[in-house]
Amino acid sequence: MKSNRQSGVSRRTYLKLAGASSVAGLTVTAGCTVDTGGDGENGGGGGDGGDDGSGNDTGTDGGDGGNTEIVPGTAPGFPPFEFKDEQGELVGFDIDLLEAVVEETDYTLADWEEFEFDSLIPALQNDRIDVIAAAMTITEDRQETIAFSDPYYNADQSILVAGGSDFDPQSLDDLAGQTVGAQEGTTGAGVVESELVEPGDVDQSNFRTYGNYVLAVQDLENGNVDALVIDQPVAQTFADQRDVEIAFVYETGERYGFGLRQNESDVQSALNEGLQAVRDSGQYEEIRNEWFGGSGGETSGNESSGNESGNSSNSSAVGE
Amino acid sequence: MDPTVVAQTTGDWAFVLDNAPYLLVGAVLTVVLTVVSMLLGFLVGFPAGIVEVYGGRVSTFLVETVGIVLRGTPIVVILIFMYFVFSTPSLTLGLFDVTVTLSDAFIASVLGLGFRSAAYQSQIFRGALQSVDEGQLEAARSVGMSKLEAIRHVVVPQALRRSIPGFQNEVTIVLKDTSVVFAIGLAELLTRSYDLFVRQTTAVLEVVLFVSAIYFVLTFVTNRGLDFVGSYYEIPGGEQA
């Protein structure tokens, strides 16, 4: 199908074309491969069309002509990591970063696929997508089923309280006996569960979870819940927009990584090298400043020097 | 009222109206999903209802079992099965301007919603068919109709009329259940409303009200449409059988 000749066509157009052509392509290939799905688009790469069956680890990272497509997946709704802009286009830090990283490799990036956060890992395992870029925290549990790239962002939790309230907690201990909320399935919910509910500081019935953190903040403003535990950059967004404030930051030392299928070390090492290249060229910093510009020095720990920095007061764990 | 609050409130409504087209695209997908799923549900569910009432032992057993499985499984699970386990392929349809995986997801959604609706609809039609007096079938047989003819010309027309209320209910349920397709990557009306209030977090109430209004209009129009069908096919001057 498409060769890697893409001069004269903007990358986005090219991707659209490649995507469109694989619509037609799929009807042909669907019969002969089991795991077609989204990565039927591999056919769009140069010359490695038929090897879906071998698990998609085509192309290797050698430079010669192995121009393979990677289908990225995300769960929009986590500004500034991934969300829909005014035009309904998918934008955000993860989006730009992965595009920049893949640009540095011999792979090309296909159109983004969108799922609920919980569906991302099944989608990856069933070859519907090839990489997850969704502010996903690297956890041991997840590492049993999928692999991760090197970490690309540090994550911490913020404790959010209603603006102007008398309640001003300084540590998790101060939350004892209060009503605490978090978004379902997030690491924030995990923190409440393990640090507050299990020791008995907070009754299970006083721990509220929400399907969407916008609704959680609404509930906080309405006074139905005393504090929320949510990821740092998102908390910052709310503190700017709504009548809520960040009481303190609880350092969890989580890291985000791009989710990958296991045993695909070619893709993994390509992405890791790409990530390093993006850090080295200063592009990482540009992208970070674009999306976290407002929070200034806070995010410096995620700078090119890497995630190892001790300054983990930067951000987020949207990550769930 | 605090003037800044007023300004913010009107701003949120303006935001919703600005983005109405974005929501309407989602509404179109919702409607298309509903219509196609209901159609599939009818094409499969109606015969299934007939089989459950008049079928032989084996066919009745098969249809009942499949029905029980489909009715007893949460719709998300059905969809995830369709999409991830059965790996539905995409079909090239000239109808929608959608990309590959959306097509996959669309097929999976229609199959999932459609078959589950078929399972529900089979019960609606079973109930309606059983409500037609058995004597009518005997009477039809006695004037020389075969069993199939008797069902087709005597029982089914009456049963279809009686199934309208249940069918109305089912349309409404499928319409709102389409929201669940976001699990496999299709952004319909409700998902798009989430996109919106994530972007302007003060507009939660406005977005939710607006989307509810769209759902209400869709439900209202469908129900009134079916009411019309019901009265059109009513037996003039007779009771509703």
Coordinates of C-alpha atoms in Angstrom, one line a residue:
Chain A
M1 CA 0.0 0.0 0.0
K2 CA 1.5 3.3 1.0
S3 CA 5.2 3.6 0.8
N4 CA 7.1 5.8 3.1
R5 CA 7.3 8.5 0.5
Q6 CA 5.4 11.3 2.1
S7 CA 7.1 14.4 0.8
G8 CA 4.7 17.1 -0.2
V9 CA 1.9 15.8 1.9
S10 CA 1.6 17.2 5.4
R11 CA 2.0 14.5 8.0
R12 CA -1.5 14.7 9.3
T13 CA -2.9 14.5 5.8
Y14 CA -0.6 11.5 5.2
L15 CA -1.9 9.8 8.3
K16 CA -5.5 10.5 7.3
L17 CA -4.8 9.0 3.9
A18 CA -3.0 6.0 5.4
G19 CA -5.9 5.6 7.7
A20 CA -8.5 5.8 4.9
S21 CA -6.6 3.4 2.7
S22 CA -6.5 0.9 5.4
V23 CA -10.3 1.0 5.6
A24 CA -10.3 -0.5 2.2
G25 CA -7.3 -2.6 3.1
L26 CA -8.9 -4.2 6.0
T27 CA -11.7 -5.8 4.2
V28 CA -9.1 -7.7 2.2
T29 CA -6.9 -8.6 5.1
A30 CA -9.5 -9.4 7.6
G31 CA -10.0 -12.8 6.3
C32 CA -6.5 -14.0 6.6
T33 CA -5.3 -12.5 9.9
V34 CA -6.9 -13.1 13.2
D35 CA -5.8 -10.0 15.0
T36 CA -6.4 -7.4 12.5
G37 CA -8.2 -4.7 14.3
G38 CA -6.6 -1.4 14.3
D39 CA -3.2 -2.6 13.4
G40 CA -4.3 -3.8 10.0
E41 CA -2.8 -0.5 9.4
N42 CA 0.6 -2.0 9.7
G43 CA 0.0 -2.9 6.1
G44 CA 0.4 0.8 5.5
G45 CA 4.0 0.6 6.5
G46 CA 6.7 -0.2 4.0
G47 CA 6.9 -3.8 3.2
D48 CA 6.0 -5.4 6.5
G49 CA 2.4 -5.9 5.7
G50 CA 1.9 -9.5 6.4
D51 CA 3.4 -10.1 9.8
D52 CA 0.6 -9.1 12.0
G53 CA 0.5 -12.7 13.1
S54 CA 3.9 -12.5 14.6
G55 CA 2.8 -10.0 17.0
N56 CA 3.3 -6.7 15.4
D57 CA 6.8 -6.2 16.4
T58 CA 7.7 -5.5 12.9
G59 CA 10.1 -3.0 11.4
T60 CA 12.8 -3.3 14.0
D61 CA 14.5 -0.2 14.9
G62 CA 17.0 -0.5 12.1
G63 CA 16.8 2.5 9.9
D64 CA 16.3 0.8 6.6
G65 CA 12.8 1.2 5.2
G66 CA 11.1 -0.4 8.1
N67 CA 8.5 2.3 8.3
T68 CA 5.9 0.8 10.5
E69 CA 2.8 2.5 11.8
I70 CA 2.0 2.6 15.5
V71 CA -1.6 3.0 16.5
P72 CA -1.8 5.2 19.6
G73 CA -4.7 5.1 22.0
T74 CA -5.8 7.4 24.7
A75 CA -8.7 8.3 27.0
P76 CA -9.6 12.0 26.5
G77 CA -11.0 14.0 29.3
F78 CA -7.8 14.7 31.4
P79 CA -6.7 18.2 30.6
P80 CA -3.9 19.1 30.1
F81 CA -2.8 15.6 29.3
E82 CA -5.5 14.7 26.7
F83 CA -8.8 16.4 26.0
K84 CA -10.9 17.8 23.2
D85 CA -10.3 21.4 22.1
E86 CA -12.8 23.9 20.7
Q87 CA -12.8 22.1 17.3
G88 CA -13.4 18.7 19.0
E89 CA -9.8 17.8 18.1
L90 CA -7.8 15.6 20.5
V91 CA -5.0 17.7 22.0
G92 CA -2.8 17.7 25.1
F93 CA 0.6 17.0 26.5
D94 CA 0.5 13.2 26.0
I95 CA -0.6 13.7 22.4
D96 CA 2.1 16.2 21.5
L97 CA 4.8 14.2 23.4
L98 CA 4.1 10.9 21.8
E99 CA 3.9 12.5 18.4
A100 CA 7.3 14.1 19.0
V101 CA 8.8 10.9 20.3
V102 CA 7.6 8.8 17.4
E103 CA 8.9 11.4 15.0
E104 CA 12.3 10.6 16.4
T105 CA 11.9 6.9 15.5
D106 CA 11.6 5.0 12.3
Y107 CA 7.9 4.4 13.1
T108 CA 5.0 6.5 12.0
L109 CA 2.1 7.4 14.1
A110 CA -1.4 6.4 12.9
D111 CA -4.6 8.2 13.8
W112 CA -5.4 8.3 17.5
E113 CA -8.0 5.9 18.9
E114 CA -10.1 6.9 21.9
F115 CA -11.4 4.7 24.6
E116 CA -12.5 4.8 28.2
F117 CA -9.5 4.6 30.4
D118 CA -10.5 1.1 31.6
S119 CA -10.7 -0.2 28.0
L120 CA -7.2 0.9 27.1
I121 CA -5.3 -2.1 28.3
P122 CA -7.8 -4.6 26.7
A123 CA -7.5 -2.5 23.5
L124 CA -3.7 -2.8 23.7
Q125 CA -3.7 -6.5 24.4
N126 CA -6.1 -7.2 21.6
D127 CA -4.0 -5.3 19.1
R128 CA -6.6 -2.6 18.6
I129 CA -3.9 -0.1 19.5
D130 CA -0.1 -0.4 19.8
V131 CA 0.7 2.2 22.5
I132 CA -1.2 3.9 25.3
A133 CA -0.5 7.5 26.0
A134 CA -3.0 8.4 28.7
A135 CA -1.2 9.7 31.7
M136 CA -1.0 6.1 32.8
T137 CA 0.9 5.5 36.0
I138 CA 3.4 2.7 36.0
T139 CA 2.3 0.2 38.6
E140 CA 3.3 -3.3 39.4
D141 CA -0.2 -4.6 38.8
R142 CA -0.2 -3.1 35.3
Q143 CA 3.3 -4.4 34.6
E144 CA 2.0 -7.9 35.0
T145 CA -0.1 -7.5 31.9
I146 CA 1.6 -4.8 29.8
A147 CA 5.0 -3.2 29.4
F148 CA 5.9 0.4 29.8
S149 CA 8.3 2.8 28.2
D150 CA 10.7 4.8 30.4
P151 CA 8.8 7.2 32.6
Y152 CA 8.0 10.5 31.0
Y153 CA 6.3 12.4 33.8
N154 CA 6.3 12.5 37.6
A155 CA 3.1 12.3 39.4
D156 CA 1.7 13.4 42.8
Q157 CA -1.6 13.9 44.3
S158 CA -3.2 17.2 45.4
I159 CA -5.7 17.5 48.1
L160 CA -8.4 19.9 47.0
V161 CA -10.8 21.7 49.4
A162 CA -13.5 24.3 48.8
G163 CA -12.4 27.9 48.5
G164 CA -12.7 30.0 51.7
S165 CA -13.7 27.1 53.9
D166 CA -12.4 26.8 57.4
F167 CA -11.2 23.3 56.7
D168 CA -7.5 23.6 55.9
P169 CA -5.8 20.2 56.1
Q170 CA -2.0 20.0 56.0
S171 CA -1.5 16.3 55.8
L172 CA -3.5 13.2 55.2
D173 CA -4.0 12.8 59.0
D174 CA -6.1 15.9 59.0
L175 CA -8.5 14.2 56.7
A176 CA -9.5 11.7 59.4
G177 CA -13.2 11.8 60.1
Q178 CA -14.0 13.8 57.0
T179 CA -15.8 13.0 53.8
V180 CA -13.2 12.4 51.1
G181 CA -13.7 12.0 47.4
A182 CA -11.7 10.9 44.4
Q183 CA -12.2 9.8 40.8
E184 CA -12.9 6.1 40.4
G185 CA -10.0 4.0 39.6
T186 CA -7.4 6.7 39.9
T187 CA -4.3 6.5 42.0
G188 CA -5.9 9.3 44.1
A189 CA -8.7 6.8 44.9
G190 CA -6.0 4.3 45.7
V191 CA -4.3 6.7 48.2
V192 CA -7.6 7.3 50.0
E193 CA -8.3 3.6 50.1
S194 CA -4.9 2.6 51.5
E195 CA -4.0 5.5 53.6
L196 CA -7.3 6.6 55.1
V197 CA -10.0 3.9 54.7
E198 CA -8.0 0.9 55.5
P199 CA -6.5 2.3 58.7
G200 CA -10.0 3.3 59.7
D201 CA -9.4 7.1 59.6
V202 CA -12.2 7.5 57.1
D203 CA -15.4 5.4 57.0
Q204 CA -16.0 3.6 53.8
S205 CA -19.3 5.3 53.6
N206 CA -17.5 8.7 53.8
F207 CA -15.3 7.9 50.8
R208 CA -17.0 9.0 47.6
T209 CA -15.9 8.1 44.1
Y210 CA -16.9 9.9 41.0
G211 CA -16.9 8.8 37.3
N212 CA -15.6 12.1 36.3
Y213 CA -13.5 14.5 38.4
V214 CA -15.4 17.6 37.1
L215 CA -18.5 16.1 38.9
A216 CA -16.3 15.6 41.9
V217 CA -15.3 19.2 42.0
Q218 CA -18.9 20.2 41.6
D219 CA -19.7 18.2 44.7
L220 CA -16.9 19.7 46.6
E221 CA -18.1 23.2 45.8
N222 CA -21.6 22.2 46.8
G223 CA -20.3 21.1 50.1
N224 CA -21.2 17.5 49.9
V225 CA -17.6 16.4 50.3
D226 CA -14.8 17.9 52.4
A227 CA -11.8 17.1 50.3
L228 CA -10.8 15.6 47.0
V229 CA -7.6 13.7 46.2
I230 CA -6.7 14.3 42.6
D231 CA -3.7 14.6 40.4
Q232 CA -1.7 17.8 40.7
P233 CA -1.9 19.5 37.3
V234 CA -5.6 18.8 37.0
A235 CA -6.1 20.1 40.6
Q236 CA -4.3 23.3 39.5
T237 CA -6.7 23.7 36.6
F238 CA -9.6 23.6 39.0
A239 CA -8.0 25.9 41.4
D240 CA -7.7 28.4 38.6
Q241 CA -11.2 27.9 37.3
R242 CA -13.4 27.1 40.2
D243 CA -13.9 28.2 43.8
V244 CA -11.6 25.5 45.2
E245 CA -8.0 25.5 46.4
I246 CA -5.1 23.1 46.8
A247 CA -4.6 22.4 50.5
F248 CA -1.4 20.4 50.2
V249 CA 0.3 18.0 47.9
Y250 CA 0.7 14.3 48.8
E251 CA 3.8 12.9 47.2
T252 CA 3.3 9.5 45.8
G253 CA 6.3 9.4 43.5
E254 CA 4.3 7.9 40.7
R255 CA 5.6 8.0 37.2
Y256 CA 3.7 7.9 33.9
G257 CA 4.9 5.7 31.0
F258 CA 3.6 4.9 27.6
G259 CA 1.9 1.5 27.8
L260 CA 3.1 -1.2 25.4
R261 CA 2.5 -4.9 24.8
Q262 CA 5.0 -7.1 26.5
N263 CA 7.7 -8.8 24.5
E264 CA 7.9 -6.1 21.9
S265 CA 11.2 -4.8 22.9
D266 CA 11.8 -3.2 19.5
V267 CA 8.9 -0.8 19.9
Q268 CA 9.9 -0.3 23.5
S269 CA 13.5 0.6 22.8
A270 CA 12.6 2.7 19.9
L271 CA 10.2 4.8 22.0
N272 CA 12.7 5.0 24.8
E273 CA 15.4 6.3 22.4
G274 CA 12.8 8.7 20.9
L275 CA 11.9 9.9 24.4
Q276 CA 15.6 10.6 25.2
A277 CA 16.1 12.4 21.9
V278 CA 13.1 14.6 22.6
R279 CA 14.5 15.4 26.0
D280 CA 17.9 16.1 24.6
S281 CA 16.7 18.4 21.9
G282 CA 14.7 20.5 24.3
Q283 CA 11.5 19.6 22.6
Y284 CA 10.2 18.0 25.8
E285 CA 10.6 21.3 27.6
E286 CA 8.8 23.1 24.9
I287 CA 5.9 20.8 25.0
R288 CA 5.8 20.8 28.7
N289 CA 5.8 24.6 28.8
E290 CA 3.0 24.7 26.3
W291 CA 0.7 22.6 28.4
F292 CA 1.8 23.3 32.0
G293 CA 3.0 26.8 31.3
G294 CA 1.0 28.2 34.1
S295 CA 2.4 26.2 36.9
G296 CA 5.9 27.4 36.3
G297 CA 8.8 25.9 38.3
E298 CA 6.6 23.2 39.7
T299 CA 7.0 21.0 36.8
S300 CA 10.7 21.4 36.5
G301 CA 11.3 18.0 37.8
N302 CA 10.1 16.6 34.6
E303 CA 12.6 18.3 32.6
S304 CA 15.1 16.8 30.3
S305 CA 17.3 15.7 33.1
G306 CA 14.7 13.2 33.8
N307 CA 12.2 11.9 36.1
E308 CA 14.7 10.9 38.7
S309 CA 14.7 14.4 40.1
G310 CA 13.6 14.6 43.7
N311 CA 11.4 17.5 43.0
S312 CA 8.3 15.6 42.6
S313 CA 6.0 18.4 43.6
N314 CA 5.1 18.6 40.0
S315 CA 2.0 17.1 39.1
S316 CA -0.5 14.9 38.5
A317 CA -1.6 11.4 38.7
V318 CA -4.4 11.7 36.5
G319 CA -3.1 8.5 35.8
E320 CA -5.6 6.4 37.5
Chain B
M1 CA -28.0 38.1 42.2
D2 CA -24.3 38.7 42.0
P3 CA -23.6 40.1 38.5
T4 CA -20.4 38.1 38.0
V5 CA -22.4 34.9 38.7
V6 CA -24.9 36.0 36.1
A7 CA -22.2 36.7 33.6
Q8 CA -20.7 33.3 34.2
T9 CA -24.0 31.6 33.9
T10 CA -24.9 33.2 30.6
G11 CA -21.3 32.5 29.5
D12 CA -21.8 28.9 30.1
W13 CA -25.0 28.8 28.1
A14 CA -23.3 30.6 25.3
F15 CA -20.6 28.0 25.5
V16 CA -23.1 25.2 25.3
L17 CA -24.8 26.9 22.3
D18 CA -21.5 27.5 20.6
N19 CA -20.8 23.8 20.9
A20 CA -24.3 22.6 20.0
P21 CA -23.0 21.4 16.6
Y22 CA -20.4 19.2 18.3
L23 CA -23.2 17.7 20.5
L24 CA -25.5 17.3 17.5
V25 CA -22.9 15.2 15.7
G26 CA -23.0 12.9 18.8
A27 CA -26.8 13.0 18.7
V28 CA -26.7 11.8 15.0
L29 CA -24.5 8.9 16.0
T30 CA -26.9 8.1 18.8
V31 CA -29.8 8.1 16.5
V32 CA -28.1 6.0 13.8
L33 CA -26.9 3.5 16.4
T34 CA -30.5 3.3 17.8
V35 CA -32.2 2.9 14.5
V36 CA -29.8 0.3 13.1
S37 CA -29.8 -1.6 16.4
M38 CA -33.5 -1.6 16.7
L39 CA -33.9 -2.8 13.1
L40 CA -31.5 -5.6 13.7
G41 CA -33.2 -6.3 17.0
F42 CA -36.6 -6.5 15.2
L43 CA -35.4 -8.7 12.4
V44 CA -34.0 -11.2 14.8
G45 CA -36.2 -10.6 17.8
F46 CA -39.6 -10.9 16.1
P47 CA -38.9 -14.3 14.6
A48 CA -37.4 -15.3 17.9
G49 CA -40.6 -14.4 19.7
I50 CA -42.6 -16.4 17.2
V51 CA -40.3 -19.4 17.7
E52 CA -40.6 -19.2 21.4
V53 CA -44.4 -19.3 21.2
Y54 CA -45.0 -21.7 18.3
G55 CA -41.6 -23.4 17.7
G56 CA -40.7 -27.0 18.1
R57 CA -38.9 -28.2 21.2
V58 CA -35.3 -27.9 19.9
S59 CA -35.7 -24.5 18.2
T60 CA -37.6 -23.1 21.3
F61 CA -34.8 -24.3 23.6
L62 CA -32.1 -22.8 21.5
V63 CA -33.8 -19.4 21.1
E64 CA -34.7 -19.3 24.8
T65 CA -31.1 -20.1 25.9
V66 CA -29.5 -17.5 23.7
G67 CA -32.1 -15.0 24.9
I68 CA -31.4 -15.8 28.5
V69 CA -27.7 -15.4 28.0
L70 CA -28.1 -12.1 26.2
R71 CA -30.6 -10.6 28.7
G72 CA -28.5 -11.7 31.6
T73 CA -25.3 -10.1 30.5
P74 CA -24.5 -6.5 31.1
I75 CA -24.4 -4.5 27.8
V76 CA -20.8 -3.4 28.5
V77 CA -19.7 -7.0 28.7
I78 CA -21.5 -7.8 25.5
L79 CA -19.9 -4.9 23.7
I80 CA -16.4 -5.7 25.0
F81 CA -16.8 -9.3 23.9
M82 CA -17.9 -8.2 20.5
Y83 CA -15.1 -5.8 20.0
F84 CA -12.2 -7.3 21.8
V85 CA -12.9 -11.0 21.8
F86 CA -14.6 -11.5 18.5
S87 CA -12.6 -8.8 16.9
T88 CA -15.3 -7.5 14.6
P89 CA -13.8 -6.4 11.4
S90 CA -14.6 -3.0 9.9
L91 CA -16.9 -2.8 6.9
T92 CA -16.5 -0.2 4.3
L93 CA -19.8 1.6 4.2
G94 CA -20.3 4.7 2.0
L95 CA -22.6 6.1 4.7
F96 CA -20.4 7.6 7.3
D97 CA -17.1 9.4 7.2
V98 CA -15.5 7.4 9.9
T99 CA -12.0 6.0 10.3
V100 CA -11.1 2.3 10.5
T101 CA -11.5 1.5 14.1
L102 CA -14.6 3.6 14.5
S103 CA -16.1 1.3 11.9
D104 CA -14.9 -1.7 13.8
A105 CA -16.4 -0.2 16.9
F106 CA -19.6 0.7 15.1
I107 CA -20.1 -2.8 13.8
A108 CA -19.4 -4.2 17.3
S109 CA -21.8 -1.7 18.8
V110 CA -24.6 -2.5 16.4
L111 CA -24.2 -6.2 16.9
G112 CA -24.0 -5.9 20.6
L113 CA -26.9 -3.5 21.0
G114 CA -28.9 -5.2 18.3
F115 CA -28.7 -8.7 19.6
R116 CA -29.4 -7.7 23.1
S117 CA -32.4 -5.7 21.9
A118 CA -33.4 -8.8 19.9
A119 CA -33.4 -10.7 23.1
Y120 CA -35.6 -8.1 24.8
Q121 CA -37.9 -7.7 21.8
S122 CA -38.4 -11.4 21.5
Q123 CA -40.1 -11.2 24.9
I124 CA -42.2 -8.3 23.9
F125 CA -43.5 -10.2 20.9
R126 CA -43.8 -13.4 22.8
G127 CA -46.1 -11.6 25.3
A128 CA -48.1 -10.0 22.5
L129 CA -48.4 -13.3 20.5
Q130 CA -49.5 -15.2 23.6
S131 CA -52.1 -12.6 24.4
V132 CA -54.0 -13.4 21.2
D133 CA -56.7 -16.0 22.0
E134 CA -55.8 -19.5 21.0
G135 CA -59.3 -19.9 19.7
Q136 CA -58.4 -17.6 16.9
L137 CA -55.7 -19.9 15.7
E138 CA -58.1 -22.8 15.8
A139 CA -60.7 -20.9 13.9
A140 CA -58.1 -20.0 11.3
R141 CA -57.0 -23.6 11.0
S142 CA -60.7 -24.7 10.7
V143 CA -61.2 -22.5 7.6
G144 CA -58.3 -24.2 5.9
M145 CA -55.3 -22.1 6.7
S146 CA -52.0 -23.8 7.4
K147 CA -50.5 -23.2 10.8
L148 CA -48.0 -20.8 9.3
E149 CA -50.7 -18.9 7.4
A150 CA -52.8 -18.7 10.5
I151 CA -50.0 -17.2 12.5
R152 CA -49.1 -14.8 9.7
H153 CA -52.6 -13.6 8.7
V154 CA -54.5 -13.8 12.0
V155 CA -52.2 -13.8 15.0
V156 CA -49.3 -11.6 13.9
P157 CA -51.3 -8.5 12.9
Q158 CA -53.1 -8.5 16.2
A159 CA -49.9 -9.1 18.2
L160 CA -48.0 -6.4 16.4
R161 CA -50.6 -3.8 17.5
R162 CA -50.4 -5.0 21.1
S163 CA -46.6 -5.0 21.1
I164 CA -46.4 -1.3 20.4
P165 CA -46.2 -0.1 24.0
G166 CA -43.5 -2.6 24.9
F167 CA -41.7 -1.7 21.7
Q168 CA -41.8 2.0 22.6
N169 CA -40.2 1.2 25.9
E170 CA -37.5 -0.8 24.1
V171 CA -36.6 2.0 21.7
T172 CA -36.2 4.4 24.6
I173 CA -33.9 2.0 26.4
V174 CA -31.7 1.3 23.4
L175 CA -31.6 5.0 22.7
K176 CA -30.1 5.8 26.1
D177 CA -28.0 2.6 26.3
T178 CA -26.0 3.7 23.2
S179 CA -24.0 5.8 25.6
V180 CA -22.1 2.7 26.7
V181 CA -20.4 2.4 23.3
F182 CA -17.7 4.7 24.5
A183 CA -16.2 1.8 26.2
I184 CA -15.1 0.6 22.8
G185 CA -14.2 4.0 21.4
L186 CA -17.4 5.5 19.9
A187 CA -18.1 9.0 21.0
E188 CA -21.9 9.5 20.9
L189 CA -24.0 12.2 22.5
L190 CA -23.3 11.6 26.2
T191 CA -19.5 11.1 25.7
R192 CA -19.4 14.4 23.7
S193 CA -21.1 16.2 26.6
Y194 CA -18.4 14.9 28.9
D195 CA -15.8 16.3 26.4
L196 CA -17.5 19.7 26.8
F197 CA -17.7 20.1 30.5
V198 CA -14.2 18.8 30.9
R199 CA -13.2 21.8 28.8
Q200 CA -15.3 24.4 30.6
T201 CA -15.7 23.0 34.0
T202 CA -18.3 25.5 35.2
A203 CA -20.7 24.4 32.5
V204 CA -21.6 21.0 34.0
L205 CA -25.2 21.8 34.7
E206 CA -25.8 23.6 31.4
V207 CA -24.3 20.8 29.3
V208 CA -26.2 18.1 31.2
L209 CA -29.5 20.0 30.8
F210 CA -28.9 20.6 27.1
V211 CA -28.1 17.0 26.5
S212 CA -31.1 15.8 28.5
A213 CA -33.2 18.1 26.4
I214 CA -31.9 16.4 23.2
Y215 CA -32.6 12.9 24.7
F216 CA -36.0 14.1 25.7
V217 CA -36.8 15.4 22.2
L218 CA -35.5 12.1 20.6
T219 CA -37.6 10.0 23.0
F220 CA -40.7 12.1 22.7
V221 CA -40.6 12.1 18.9
T222 CA -40.1 8.4 18.8
N223 CA -42.9 7.7 21.2
R224 CA -45.3 10.0 19.5
G225 CA -44.4 8.4 16.2
L226 CA -45.1 5.0 17.5
D227 CA -48.4 6.2 19.1
F228 CA -49.3 7.4 15.6
V229 CA -48.5 4.0 14.1
G230 CA -50.6 2.5 16.8
S231 CA -53.6 4.6 16.2
Y232 CA -53.2 4.3 12.4
Y233 CA -53.4 0.5 12.6
E234 CA -56.1 0.5 15.2
I235 CA -59.2 -1.5 14.4
P236 CA -61.7 1.2 13.7
G237 CA -64.3 1.4 16.4
G238 CA -63.2 -1.9 17.9
E239 CA -61.3 -2.7 21.0
Q240 CA -57.6 -2.9 20.5
A241 CA -57.4 -6.5 19.6

